Coordinates of C-alpha atoms in Angstrom, one line a residue:
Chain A
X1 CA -5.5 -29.7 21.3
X2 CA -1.8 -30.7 20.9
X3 CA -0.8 -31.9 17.8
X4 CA 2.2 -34.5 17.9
X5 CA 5.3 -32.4 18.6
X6 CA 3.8 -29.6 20.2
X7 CA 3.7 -29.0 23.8
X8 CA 1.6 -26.1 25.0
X9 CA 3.9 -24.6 28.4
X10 CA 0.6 -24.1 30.4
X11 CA 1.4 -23.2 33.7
X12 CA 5.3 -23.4 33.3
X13 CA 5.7 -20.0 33.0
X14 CA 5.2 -17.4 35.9
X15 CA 5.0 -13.8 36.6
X16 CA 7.3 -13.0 39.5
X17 CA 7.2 -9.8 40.2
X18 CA 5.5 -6.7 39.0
X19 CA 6.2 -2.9 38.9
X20 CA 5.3 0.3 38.0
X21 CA 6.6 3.8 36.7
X22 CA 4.8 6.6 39.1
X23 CA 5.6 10.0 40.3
X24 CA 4.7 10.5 44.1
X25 CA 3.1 7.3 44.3
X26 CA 0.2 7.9 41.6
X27 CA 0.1 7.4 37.7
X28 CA -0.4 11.1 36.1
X29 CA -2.7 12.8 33.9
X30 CA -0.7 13.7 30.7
X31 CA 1.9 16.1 30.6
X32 CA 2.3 15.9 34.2
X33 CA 5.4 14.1 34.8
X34 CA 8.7 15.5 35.4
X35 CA 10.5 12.4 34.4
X36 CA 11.4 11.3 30.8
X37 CA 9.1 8.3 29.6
X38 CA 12.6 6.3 29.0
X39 CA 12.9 7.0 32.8
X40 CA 9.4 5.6 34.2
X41 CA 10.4 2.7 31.6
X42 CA 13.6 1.8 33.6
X43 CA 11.8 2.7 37.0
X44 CA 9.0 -0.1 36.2
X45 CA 11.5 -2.7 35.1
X46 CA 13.8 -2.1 38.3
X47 CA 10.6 -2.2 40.4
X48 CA 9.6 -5.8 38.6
X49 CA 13.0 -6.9 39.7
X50 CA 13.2 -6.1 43.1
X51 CA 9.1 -6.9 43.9
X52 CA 10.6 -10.3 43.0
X53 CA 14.2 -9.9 44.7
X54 CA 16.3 -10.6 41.4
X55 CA 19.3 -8.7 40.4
X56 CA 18.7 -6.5 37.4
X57 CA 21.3 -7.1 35.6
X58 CA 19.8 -10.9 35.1
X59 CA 17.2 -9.2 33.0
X60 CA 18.0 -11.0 29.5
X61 CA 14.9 -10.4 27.8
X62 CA 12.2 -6.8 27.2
X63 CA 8.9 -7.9 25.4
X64 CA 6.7 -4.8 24.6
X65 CA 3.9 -3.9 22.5
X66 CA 2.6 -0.7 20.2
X67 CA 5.8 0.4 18.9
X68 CA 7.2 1.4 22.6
X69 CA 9.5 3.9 21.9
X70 CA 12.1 2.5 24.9
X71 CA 13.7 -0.2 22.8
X72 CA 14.9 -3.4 24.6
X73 CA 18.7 -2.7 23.5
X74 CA 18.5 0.4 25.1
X75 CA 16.7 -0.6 28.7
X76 CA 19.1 -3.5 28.3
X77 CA 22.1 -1.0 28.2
X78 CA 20.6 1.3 30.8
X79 CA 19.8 -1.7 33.4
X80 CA 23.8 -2.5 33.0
X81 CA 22.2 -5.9 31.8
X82 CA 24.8 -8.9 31.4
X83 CA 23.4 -9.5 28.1
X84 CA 20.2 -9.1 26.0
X85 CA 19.0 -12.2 24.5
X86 CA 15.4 -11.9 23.3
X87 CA 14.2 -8.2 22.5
X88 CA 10.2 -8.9 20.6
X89 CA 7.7 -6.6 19.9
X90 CA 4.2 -7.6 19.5
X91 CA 3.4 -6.6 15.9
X92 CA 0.4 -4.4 15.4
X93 CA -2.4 -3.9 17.6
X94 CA -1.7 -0.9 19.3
X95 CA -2.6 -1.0 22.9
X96 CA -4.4 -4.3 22.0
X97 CA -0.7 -5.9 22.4
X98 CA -0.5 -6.1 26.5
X99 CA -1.1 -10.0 26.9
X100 CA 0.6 -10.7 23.5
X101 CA 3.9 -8.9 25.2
X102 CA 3.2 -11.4 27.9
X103 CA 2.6 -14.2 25.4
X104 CA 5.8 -13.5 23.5
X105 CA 8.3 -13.3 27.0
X106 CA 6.0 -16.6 28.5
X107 CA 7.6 -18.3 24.9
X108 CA 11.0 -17.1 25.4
X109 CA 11.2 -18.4 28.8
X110 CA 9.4 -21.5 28.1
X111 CA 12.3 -22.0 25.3
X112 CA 15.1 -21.3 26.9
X113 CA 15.5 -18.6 24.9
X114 CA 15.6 -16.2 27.8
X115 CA 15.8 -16.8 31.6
X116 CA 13.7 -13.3 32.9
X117 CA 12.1 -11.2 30.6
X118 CA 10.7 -8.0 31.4
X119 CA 7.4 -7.6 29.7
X120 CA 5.9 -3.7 29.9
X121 CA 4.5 -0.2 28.1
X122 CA 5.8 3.2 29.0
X123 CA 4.0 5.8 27.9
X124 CA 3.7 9.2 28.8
X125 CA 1.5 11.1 25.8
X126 CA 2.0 14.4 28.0
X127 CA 5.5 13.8 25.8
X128 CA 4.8 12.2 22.5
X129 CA 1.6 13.5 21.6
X130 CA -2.0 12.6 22.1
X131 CA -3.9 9.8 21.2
X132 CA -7.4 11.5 21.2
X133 CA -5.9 14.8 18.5
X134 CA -4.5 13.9 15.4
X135 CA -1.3 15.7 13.9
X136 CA -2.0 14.8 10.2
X137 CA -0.5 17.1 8.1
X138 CA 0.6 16.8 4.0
X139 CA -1.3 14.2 1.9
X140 CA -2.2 11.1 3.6
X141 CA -1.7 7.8 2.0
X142 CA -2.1 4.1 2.7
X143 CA -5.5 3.3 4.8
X144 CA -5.3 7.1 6.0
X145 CA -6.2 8.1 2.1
X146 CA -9.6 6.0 2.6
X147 CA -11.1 7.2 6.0
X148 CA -8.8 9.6 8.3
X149 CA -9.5 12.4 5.4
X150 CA -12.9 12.4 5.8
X151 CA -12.5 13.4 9.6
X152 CA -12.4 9.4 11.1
X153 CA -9.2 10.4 12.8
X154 CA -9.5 9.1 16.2
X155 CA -9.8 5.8 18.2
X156 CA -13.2 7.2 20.0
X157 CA -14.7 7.4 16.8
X158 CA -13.5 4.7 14.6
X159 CA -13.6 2.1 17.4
X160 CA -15.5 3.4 20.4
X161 CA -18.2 5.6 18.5
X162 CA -18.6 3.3 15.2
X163 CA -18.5 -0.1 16.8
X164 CA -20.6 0.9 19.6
X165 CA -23.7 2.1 17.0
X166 CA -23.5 -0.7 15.2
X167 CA -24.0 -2.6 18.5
X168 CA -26.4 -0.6 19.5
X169 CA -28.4 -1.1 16.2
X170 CA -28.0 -4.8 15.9
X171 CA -28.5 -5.9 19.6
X172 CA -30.8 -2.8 21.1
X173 CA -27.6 -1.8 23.3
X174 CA -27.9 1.4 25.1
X175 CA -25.8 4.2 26.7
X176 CA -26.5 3.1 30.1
X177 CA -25.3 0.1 28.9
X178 CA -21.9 1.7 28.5
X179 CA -21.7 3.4 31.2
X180 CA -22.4 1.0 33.8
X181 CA -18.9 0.2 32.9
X182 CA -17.4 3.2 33.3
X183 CA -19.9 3.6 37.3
X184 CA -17.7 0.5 38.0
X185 CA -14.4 1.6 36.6
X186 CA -14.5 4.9 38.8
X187 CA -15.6 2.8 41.8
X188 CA -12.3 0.7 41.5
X189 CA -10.8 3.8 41.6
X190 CA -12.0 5.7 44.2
X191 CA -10.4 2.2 46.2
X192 CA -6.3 2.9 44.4
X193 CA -4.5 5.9 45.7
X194 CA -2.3 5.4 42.9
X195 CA -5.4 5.8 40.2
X196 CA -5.4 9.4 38.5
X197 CA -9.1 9.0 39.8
X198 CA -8.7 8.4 42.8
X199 CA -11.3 10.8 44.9
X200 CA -13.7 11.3 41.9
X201 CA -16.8 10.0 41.4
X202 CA -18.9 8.8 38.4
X203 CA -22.2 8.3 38.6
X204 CA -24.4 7.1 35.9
X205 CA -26.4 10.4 35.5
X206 CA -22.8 11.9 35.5
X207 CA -21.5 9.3 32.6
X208 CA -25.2 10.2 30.3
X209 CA -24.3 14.2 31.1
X210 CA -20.7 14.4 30.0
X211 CA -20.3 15.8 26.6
X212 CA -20.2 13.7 23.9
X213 CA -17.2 12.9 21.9
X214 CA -18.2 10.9 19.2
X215 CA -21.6 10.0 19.1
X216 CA -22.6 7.5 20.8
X217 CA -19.1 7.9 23.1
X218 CA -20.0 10.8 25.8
X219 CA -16.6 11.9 27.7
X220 CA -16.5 9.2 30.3
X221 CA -16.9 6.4 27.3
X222 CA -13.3 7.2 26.9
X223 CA -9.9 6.0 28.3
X224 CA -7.7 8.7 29.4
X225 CA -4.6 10.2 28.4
X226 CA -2.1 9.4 30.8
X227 CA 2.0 9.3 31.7
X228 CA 3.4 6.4 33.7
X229 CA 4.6 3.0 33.0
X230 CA 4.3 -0.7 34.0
X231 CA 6.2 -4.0 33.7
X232 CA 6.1 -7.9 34.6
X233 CA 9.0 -9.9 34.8
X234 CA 8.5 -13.7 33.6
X235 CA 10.2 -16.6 34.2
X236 CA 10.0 -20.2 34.2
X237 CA 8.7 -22.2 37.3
X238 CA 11.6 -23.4 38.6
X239 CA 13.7 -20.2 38.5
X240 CA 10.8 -18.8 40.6
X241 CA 11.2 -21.1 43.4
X242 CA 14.7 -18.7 44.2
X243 CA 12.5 -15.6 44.2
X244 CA 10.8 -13.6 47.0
X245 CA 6.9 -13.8 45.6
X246 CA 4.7 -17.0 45.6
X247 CA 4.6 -16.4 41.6
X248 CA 1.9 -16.2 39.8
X249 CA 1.1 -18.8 37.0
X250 CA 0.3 -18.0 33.7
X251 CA -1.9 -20.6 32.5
X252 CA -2.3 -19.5 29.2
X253 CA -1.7 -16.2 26.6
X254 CA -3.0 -16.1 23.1
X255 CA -2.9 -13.6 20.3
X256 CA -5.3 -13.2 16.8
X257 CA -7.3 -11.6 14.4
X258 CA -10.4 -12.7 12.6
X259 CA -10.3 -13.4 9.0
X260 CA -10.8 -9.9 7.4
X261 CA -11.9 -9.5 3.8
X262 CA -9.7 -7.0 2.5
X263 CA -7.4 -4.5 3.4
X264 CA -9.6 -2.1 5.2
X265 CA -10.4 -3.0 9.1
X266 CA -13.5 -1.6 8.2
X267 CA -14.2 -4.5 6.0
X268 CA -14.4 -6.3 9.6
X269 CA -17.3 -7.2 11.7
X270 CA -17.8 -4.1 13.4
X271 CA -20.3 -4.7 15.9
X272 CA -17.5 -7.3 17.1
X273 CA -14.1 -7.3 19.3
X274 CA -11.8 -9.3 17.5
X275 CA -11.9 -11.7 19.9
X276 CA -15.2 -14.2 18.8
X277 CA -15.1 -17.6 16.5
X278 CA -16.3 -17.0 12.7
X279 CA -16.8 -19.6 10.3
X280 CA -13.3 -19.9 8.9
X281 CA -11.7 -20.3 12.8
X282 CA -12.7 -20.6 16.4
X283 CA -11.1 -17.7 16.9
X284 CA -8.5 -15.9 20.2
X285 CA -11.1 -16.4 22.9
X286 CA -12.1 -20.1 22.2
X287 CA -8.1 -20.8 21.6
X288 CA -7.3 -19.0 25.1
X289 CA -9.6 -21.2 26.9
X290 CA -8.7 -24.4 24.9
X291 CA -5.3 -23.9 26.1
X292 CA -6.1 -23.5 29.1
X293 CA -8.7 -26.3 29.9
X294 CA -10.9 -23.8 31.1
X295 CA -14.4 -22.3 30.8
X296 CA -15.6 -18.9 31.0
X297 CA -17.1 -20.2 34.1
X298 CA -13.7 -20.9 35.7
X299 CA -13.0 -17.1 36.0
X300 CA -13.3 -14.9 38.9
X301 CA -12.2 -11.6 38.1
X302 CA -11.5 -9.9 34.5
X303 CA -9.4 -7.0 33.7
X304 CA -11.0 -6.2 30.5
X305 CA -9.3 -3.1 28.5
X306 CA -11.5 0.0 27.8
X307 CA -10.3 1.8 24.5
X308 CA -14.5 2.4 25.4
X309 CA -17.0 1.1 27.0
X310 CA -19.1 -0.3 24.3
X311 CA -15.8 -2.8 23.3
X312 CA -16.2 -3.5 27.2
X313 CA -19.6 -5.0 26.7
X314 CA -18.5 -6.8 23.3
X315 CA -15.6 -8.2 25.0
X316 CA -17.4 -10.2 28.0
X317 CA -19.6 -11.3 24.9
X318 CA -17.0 -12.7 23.4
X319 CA -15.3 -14.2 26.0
X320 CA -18.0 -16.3 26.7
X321 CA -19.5 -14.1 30.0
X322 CA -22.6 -14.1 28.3
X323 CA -24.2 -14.5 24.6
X324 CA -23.8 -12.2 21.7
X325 CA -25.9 -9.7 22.0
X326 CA -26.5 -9.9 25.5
X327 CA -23.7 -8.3 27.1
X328 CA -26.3 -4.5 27.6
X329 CA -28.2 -6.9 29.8
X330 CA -25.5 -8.9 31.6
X331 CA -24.0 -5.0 32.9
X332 CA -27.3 -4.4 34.2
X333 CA -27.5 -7.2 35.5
X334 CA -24.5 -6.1 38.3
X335 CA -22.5 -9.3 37.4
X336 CA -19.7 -7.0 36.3
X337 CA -19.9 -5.1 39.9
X338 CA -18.0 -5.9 43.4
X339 CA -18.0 -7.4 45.3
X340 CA -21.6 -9.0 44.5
X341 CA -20.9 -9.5 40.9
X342 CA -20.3 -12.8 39.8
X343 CA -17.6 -11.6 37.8
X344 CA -16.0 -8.2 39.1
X345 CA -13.7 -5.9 36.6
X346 CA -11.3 -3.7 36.2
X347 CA -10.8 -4.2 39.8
X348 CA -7.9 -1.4 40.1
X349 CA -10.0 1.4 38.0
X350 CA -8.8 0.6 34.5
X351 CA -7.9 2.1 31.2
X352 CA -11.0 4.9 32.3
X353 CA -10.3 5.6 35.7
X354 CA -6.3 4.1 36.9
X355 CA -4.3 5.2 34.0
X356 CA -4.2 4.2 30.9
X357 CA -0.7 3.1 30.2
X358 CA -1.7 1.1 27.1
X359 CA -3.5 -1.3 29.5
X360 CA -0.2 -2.5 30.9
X361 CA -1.8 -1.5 34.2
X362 CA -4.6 -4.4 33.6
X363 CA -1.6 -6.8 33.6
X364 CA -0.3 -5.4 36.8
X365 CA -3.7 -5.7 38.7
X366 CA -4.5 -9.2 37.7
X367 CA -1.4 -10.4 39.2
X368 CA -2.5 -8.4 42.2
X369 CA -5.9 -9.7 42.2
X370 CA -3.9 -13.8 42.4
X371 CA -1.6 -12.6 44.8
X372 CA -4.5 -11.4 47.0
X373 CA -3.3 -7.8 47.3
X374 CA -5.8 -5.6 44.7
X375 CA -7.2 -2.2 46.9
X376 CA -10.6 -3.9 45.5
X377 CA -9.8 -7.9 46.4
X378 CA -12.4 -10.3 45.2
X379 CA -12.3 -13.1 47.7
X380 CA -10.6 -16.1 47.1
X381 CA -10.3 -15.5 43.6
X382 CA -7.8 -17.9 42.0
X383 CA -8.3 -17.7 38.6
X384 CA -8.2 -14.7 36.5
X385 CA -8.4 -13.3 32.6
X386 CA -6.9 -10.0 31.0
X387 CA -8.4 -9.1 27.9
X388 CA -6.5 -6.5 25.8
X389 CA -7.1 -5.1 23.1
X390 CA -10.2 -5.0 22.4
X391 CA -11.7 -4.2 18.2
X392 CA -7.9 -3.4 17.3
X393 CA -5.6 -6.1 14.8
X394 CA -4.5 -8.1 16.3
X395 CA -6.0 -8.9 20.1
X396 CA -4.2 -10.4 22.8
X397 CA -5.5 -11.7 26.5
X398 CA -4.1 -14.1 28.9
X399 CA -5.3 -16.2 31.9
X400 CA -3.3 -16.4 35.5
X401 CA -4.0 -18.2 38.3
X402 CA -2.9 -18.2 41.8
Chain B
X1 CA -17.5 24.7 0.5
X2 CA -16.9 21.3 1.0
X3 CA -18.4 19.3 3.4
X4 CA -15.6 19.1 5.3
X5 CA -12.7 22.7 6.1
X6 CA -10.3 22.7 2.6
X7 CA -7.5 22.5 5.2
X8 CA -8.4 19.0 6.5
X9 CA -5.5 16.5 5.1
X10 CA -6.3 15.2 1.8
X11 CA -5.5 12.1 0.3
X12 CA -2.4 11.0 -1.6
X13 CA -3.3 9.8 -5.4
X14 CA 0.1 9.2 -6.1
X15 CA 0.3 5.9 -4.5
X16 CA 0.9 2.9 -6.5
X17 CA -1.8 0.7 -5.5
X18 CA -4.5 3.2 -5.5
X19 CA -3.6 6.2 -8.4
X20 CA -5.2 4.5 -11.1
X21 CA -8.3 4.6 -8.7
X22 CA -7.6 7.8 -8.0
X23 CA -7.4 8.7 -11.9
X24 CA -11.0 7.2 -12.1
X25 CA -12.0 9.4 -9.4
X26 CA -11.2 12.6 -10.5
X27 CA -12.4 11.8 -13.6
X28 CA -15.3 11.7 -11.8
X29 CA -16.4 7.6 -12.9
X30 CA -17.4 5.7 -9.8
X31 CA -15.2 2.5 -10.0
X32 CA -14.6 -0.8 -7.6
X33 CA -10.9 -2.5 -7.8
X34 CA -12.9 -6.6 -9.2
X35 CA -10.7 -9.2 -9.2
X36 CA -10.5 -10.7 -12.8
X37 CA -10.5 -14.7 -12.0
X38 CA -12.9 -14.9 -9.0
X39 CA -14.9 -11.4 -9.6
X40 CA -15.3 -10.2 -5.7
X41 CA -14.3 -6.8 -5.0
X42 CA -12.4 -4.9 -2.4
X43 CA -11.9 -1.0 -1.2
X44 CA -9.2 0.6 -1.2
X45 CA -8.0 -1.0 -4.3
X46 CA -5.4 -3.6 -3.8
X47 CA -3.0 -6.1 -5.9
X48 CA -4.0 -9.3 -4.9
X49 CA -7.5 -11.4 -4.2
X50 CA -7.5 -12.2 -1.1
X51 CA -9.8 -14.8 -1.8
X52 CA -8.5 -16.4 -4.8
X53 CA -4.9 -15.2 -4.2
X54 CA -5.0 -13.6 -8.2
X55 CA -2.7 -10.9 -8.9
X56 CA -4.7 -9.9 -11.6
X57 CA -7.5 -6.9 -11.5
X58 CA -8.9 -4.3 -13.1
X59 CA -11.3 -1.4 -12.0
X60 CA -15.0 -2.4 -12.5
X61 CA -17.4 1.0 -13.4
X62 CA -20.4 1.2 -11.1
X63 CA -22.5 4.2 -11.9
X64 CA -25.4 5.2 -9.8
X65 CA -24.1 2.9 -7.2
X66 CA -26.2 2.9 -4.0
X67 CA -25.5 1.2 -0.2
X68 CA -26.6 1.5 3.2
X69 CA -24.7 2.8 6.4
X70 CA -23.2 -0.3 8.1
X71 CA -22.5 2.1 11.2
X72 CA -22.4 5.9 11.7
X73 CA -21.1 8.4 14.2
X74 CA -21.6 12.1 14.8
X75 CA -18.4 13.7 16.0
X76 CA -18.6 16.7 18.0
X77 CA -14.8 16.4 19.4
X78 CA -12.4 18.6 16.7
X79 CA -10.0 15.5 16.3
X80 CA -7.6 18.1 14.2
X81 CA -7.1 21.7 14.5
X82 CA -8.3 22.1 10.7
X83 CA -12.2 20.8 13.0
X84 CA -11.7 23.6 15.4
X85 CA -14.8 25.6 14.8
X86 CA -16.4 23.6 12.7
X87 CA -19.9 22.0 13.4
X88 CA -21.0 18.8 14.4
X89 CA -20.6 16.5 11.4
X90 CA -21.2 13.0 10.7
X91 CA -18.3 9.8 9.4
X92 CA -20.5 6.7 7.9
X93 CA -18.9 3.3 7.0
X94 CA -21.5 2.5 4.0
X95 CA -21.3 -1.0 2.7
X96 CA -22.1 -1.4 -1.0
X97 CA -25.5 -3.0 -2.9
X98 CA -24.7 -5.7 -4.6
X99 CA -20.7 -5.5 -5.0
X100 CA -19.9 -8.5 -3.0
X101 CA -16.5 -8.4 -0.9
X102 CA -16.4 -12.5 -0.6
X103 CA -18.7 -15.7 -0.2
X104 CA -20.8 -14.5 2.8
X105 CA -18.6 -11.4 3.5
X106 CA -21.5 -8.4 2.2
X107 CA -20.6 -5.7 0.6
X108 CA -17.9 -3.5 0.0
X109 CA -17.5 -1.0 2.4
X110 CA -16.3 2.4 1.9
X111 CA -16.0 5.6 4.6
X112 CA -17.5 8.7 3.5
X113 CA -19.6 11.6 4.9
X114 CA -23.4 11.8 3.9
X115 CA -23.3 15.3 2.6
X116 CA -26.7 16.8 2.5
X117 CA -27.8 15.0 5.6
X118 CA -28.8 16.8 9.1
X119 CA -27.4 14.4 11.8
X120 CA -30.3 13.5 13.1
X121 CA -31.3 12.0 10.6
X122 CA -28.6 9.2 10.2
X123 CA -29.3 5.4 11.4
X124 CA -28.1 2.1 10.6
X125 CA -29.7 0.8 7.2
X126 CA -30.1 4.1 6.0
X127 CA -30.0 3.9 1.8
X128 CA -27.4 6.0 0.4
X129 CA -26.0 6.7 -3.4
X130 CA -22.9 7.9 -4.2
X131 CA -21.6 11.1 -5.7
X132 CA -18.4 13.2 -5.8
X133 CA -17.3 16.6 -3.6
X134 CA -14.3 18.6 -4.7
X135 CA -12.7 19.5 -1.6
X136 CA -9.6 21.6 -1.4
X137 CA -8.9 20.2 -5.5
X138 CA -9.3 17.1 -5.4
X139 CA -12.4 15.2 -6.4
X140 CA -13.2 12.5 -3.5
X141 CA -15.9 9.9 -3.3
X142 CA -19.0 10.8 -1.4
X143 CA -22.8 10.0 -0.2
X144 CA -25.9 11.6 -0.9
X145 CA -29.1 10.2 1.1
X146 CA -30.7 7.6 -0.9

């Protein structure tokens, strides 16, 4: 894998401490905060720094992802931060950018670039404006000119709703399918007092009742709308060993997009996450695990970002869980479940049923999950995967072990 | 009355990359942005190949083109307050007969509405042709069942 030159940081690089940006101890449906999303942004960060017992104001680094609005000159200023050294957003990819924030602070520190970066999302679309309701006004141009004007306006449709048919229609997928995901999601929850879910249940029969979106994507296809925030702090290895936690090793973070044929996302493989090999590259998934040394095999627990459910079953797919085409089966099967599943996810609720901060929270819960501390623990797990994203351009995902 | 409310955001045809396109459009002449070295096509129109990395295109006519949906949804959710009370209605990525997007890559792929269709009666590999709708002044491209 490693070309002359070219050293691949695999497990140098650690996540030390991990916080998040709550009101009254739980994340918050939209619009319920009383706090400023530049608030719960500085919260999150302080909390990173004191799980891991550093000093703030050592911060030199903020990596975030989708355009977060809390820019890192800003935090660094509001932290009373020494200095700011490395301030990188992940470029494109929306919500899709959670392990690529990761990535990007893993290479500062692994540089030298930066000693402890803050990698995190804030976002609170109570504030901002919702994800699921476009505000279009005027004439749109630019990709908006070729599909938002004929009403393909919103993520559950142009990723959940079309990817998800065309799933369906190719492998014999099904709705049940989906929403075994979303029975195990609300599970997770009902187990995290700090999951906007927490207390409510989700059956199957409830997930095939709920009104439907976007056809195929009923109501509990869907991620929610939350507030909140969460952040990482990463550092090298050695710095760690001064720290409070036993840190958590990242073993390995890629970011990528399949070749696409024009200028359209919909010119992409639809029934597909963005994740898989094609016959011009092997692709994020296969480059994660090269990295690595590891197998889909290797992995205990997956924290596997709902935009939907269907990109849930496409995702394990494409990771390697199971074979194209096969993931409808492998949910049935109850490997995703805990704690008999073989491989249990979204262990903390998820993008459906915790919060959705951008999938930020996913990040949060698989360094839980290592550190042995998740409110759903699979036992003795020592290895684990985030994938984020997932059908968005580019993806992201990252492996951590204990 | 258009398929879809008058006060749903139009498109810009002012754009450089796309007004010639555009011009085509309301001219009501069907066209597909060909590259002239390699001859693949894309949608939108764009200024390079990404294939062959030519800068040089023109705007191929294809009347009485005809595709098939590549994927579908029926939204019931109003997205935009122009959707409020509006009925269920169905979004369709349709990808192209024979207008090739690349070696191995299918066919161009365009998002449209299938105008005269109930939405039960939408699947994948449905055939579909193309025709024009004026909504709100502006002629856009659209699908008829095939």
């Amino acid at each position: 894998m490693a070309e002359s030159g070219i050293w691949y940081p695999k497990d140098k690089t650690v996540i030390a401490g991990i916080g998040e940006g709550l009101e009254d101890g739980k994340y918050m449906r939209w619009g319920r905060a009383t706090k400023s999303e530049f608030q719960l942004a500085c919260e999150a960060a302080i909390a990173a720094c004191e799980d891991a017992g550093l000093d703030p104001k050592l911060v030199d680094g903020f990596c975030s992802y989708s355009d977060d609005r809390n820019n890192a000159p800003r935090l660094a200023a509001a932290l009373g931060c020494n200095e700011l050294k490395v301030s990188i957003m992940q470029w494109g990819g929306g919500g899709g950018g959670g392990s690529g924030a990761v990535m990007n602070a893993l290479m500062a520190v692994a540089t030298g670039s930066a000693n402890y970066v803050i990698a995190f999302r804030s976002l609170c679309q109570g504030q901002f404006g919702r994800f699921g309701q476009s505000s279009a006004s005027g004439r749109l141009g630019g990709a908006a000119a070729f599909s938002s004007v004929y009403g393909l306006m919103s993520p559950p449709q142009s990723i959940g709703a079309i990817r998800g048919r065309r799933h369906m229609a190719l492998y014999g997928t099904k709705s049940e399918d989906f929403g075994r995901v979303a029975v195990q999601c609300y599970r997770a929850a009902n187990r995290n007092p700090r999951a906007v879910m927490y207390g409510r249940t989700v059956t199957l029969e409830d997930h095939q009742a709920s009104r439907m979106i976007s056809d195929p994507m009923h109501l509990y296809d869907c991620c929610q709308e939350n507030d909140g925030a969460a952040a990482v702090l990463i550092t090298t290895e050695e710095r760690a060993k001064a720290l409070k936690q036993k840190p958590v090793y990242i073993v390995s973070a890629a970011s990528g997009n399949q070749h696409v044929a024009g200028n359209n996302p919909f010119q992409a493989e639809m029934a597909g996450a963005n994740f898989g090999e094609t016959d011009k590259a092997p692709g994020v998934a296969k480059r994660l695990y090269a990295q690595a040394g590891l197998t889909p095999d290797d992995i205990d627990v997956a924290q596997m970002y709902e935009n939907f459910t269907p990109m849930v079953v496409i995702s394990l797919e494409e990771h390697g869980f199971c074979k194209v085409g096969e993931g409808g089966a492998f949910v049935q099967s109850g490997a995703i479940d805990w704690p008999n599943g073989k491989l249990p996810i979204n262990t903390s609720g998820g993008n459906l049923a915790e919060a959705y901060i951008h999938g930020f929270e996913l990040q949060v819960e698989a360094v839980r999950q290592m550190r042995g501390t998740s409110t759903m623990q699979v036992e003795g797990a020592e290895i684990g995967l985030v994938a984020s994203g997932p059908g968005v351009q580019p993806v992201t995902d990252m492996i951590v072990r204990r | 009355m258009a398929y879809l409310p008058d006060d749903l955001p139009l498109p810009r045809t002012d754009e450089i990359d796309t007004k010639d396109w555009w011009e085509k459009i309301q001219n009501k002449e069907f066209v597909v942005s060909q590259c002239n070295d390699c001859g693949i096509y894309r949608n939108p129109p764009a200024p390079l190949c990404n294939e062959c990395l030519s800068f040089n295109h023109h705007l191929e006519p294809k009347p009485n083109a005809t595709g098939k949906i590549y994927s579908y949804t029926i939204c019931h959710h109003p997205v935009h307050a122009a959707l409020r009370d509006w009925p269920a209605y169905n979004v369709a990525i349709i990808e192209l007969d024979d207008v090739s997007q690349g070696t191995g890559l299918g066919g161009v792929r365009f998002v449209g509405n299938i105008i005269d269709a109930n939405n039960d009666e939408l699947y994948v590999g449905m055939p579909v042709k193309q025709t024009f709708e004026d909504r709100g002044g502006v002629n856009m491209v659209q699908w008829l069942k095939g």
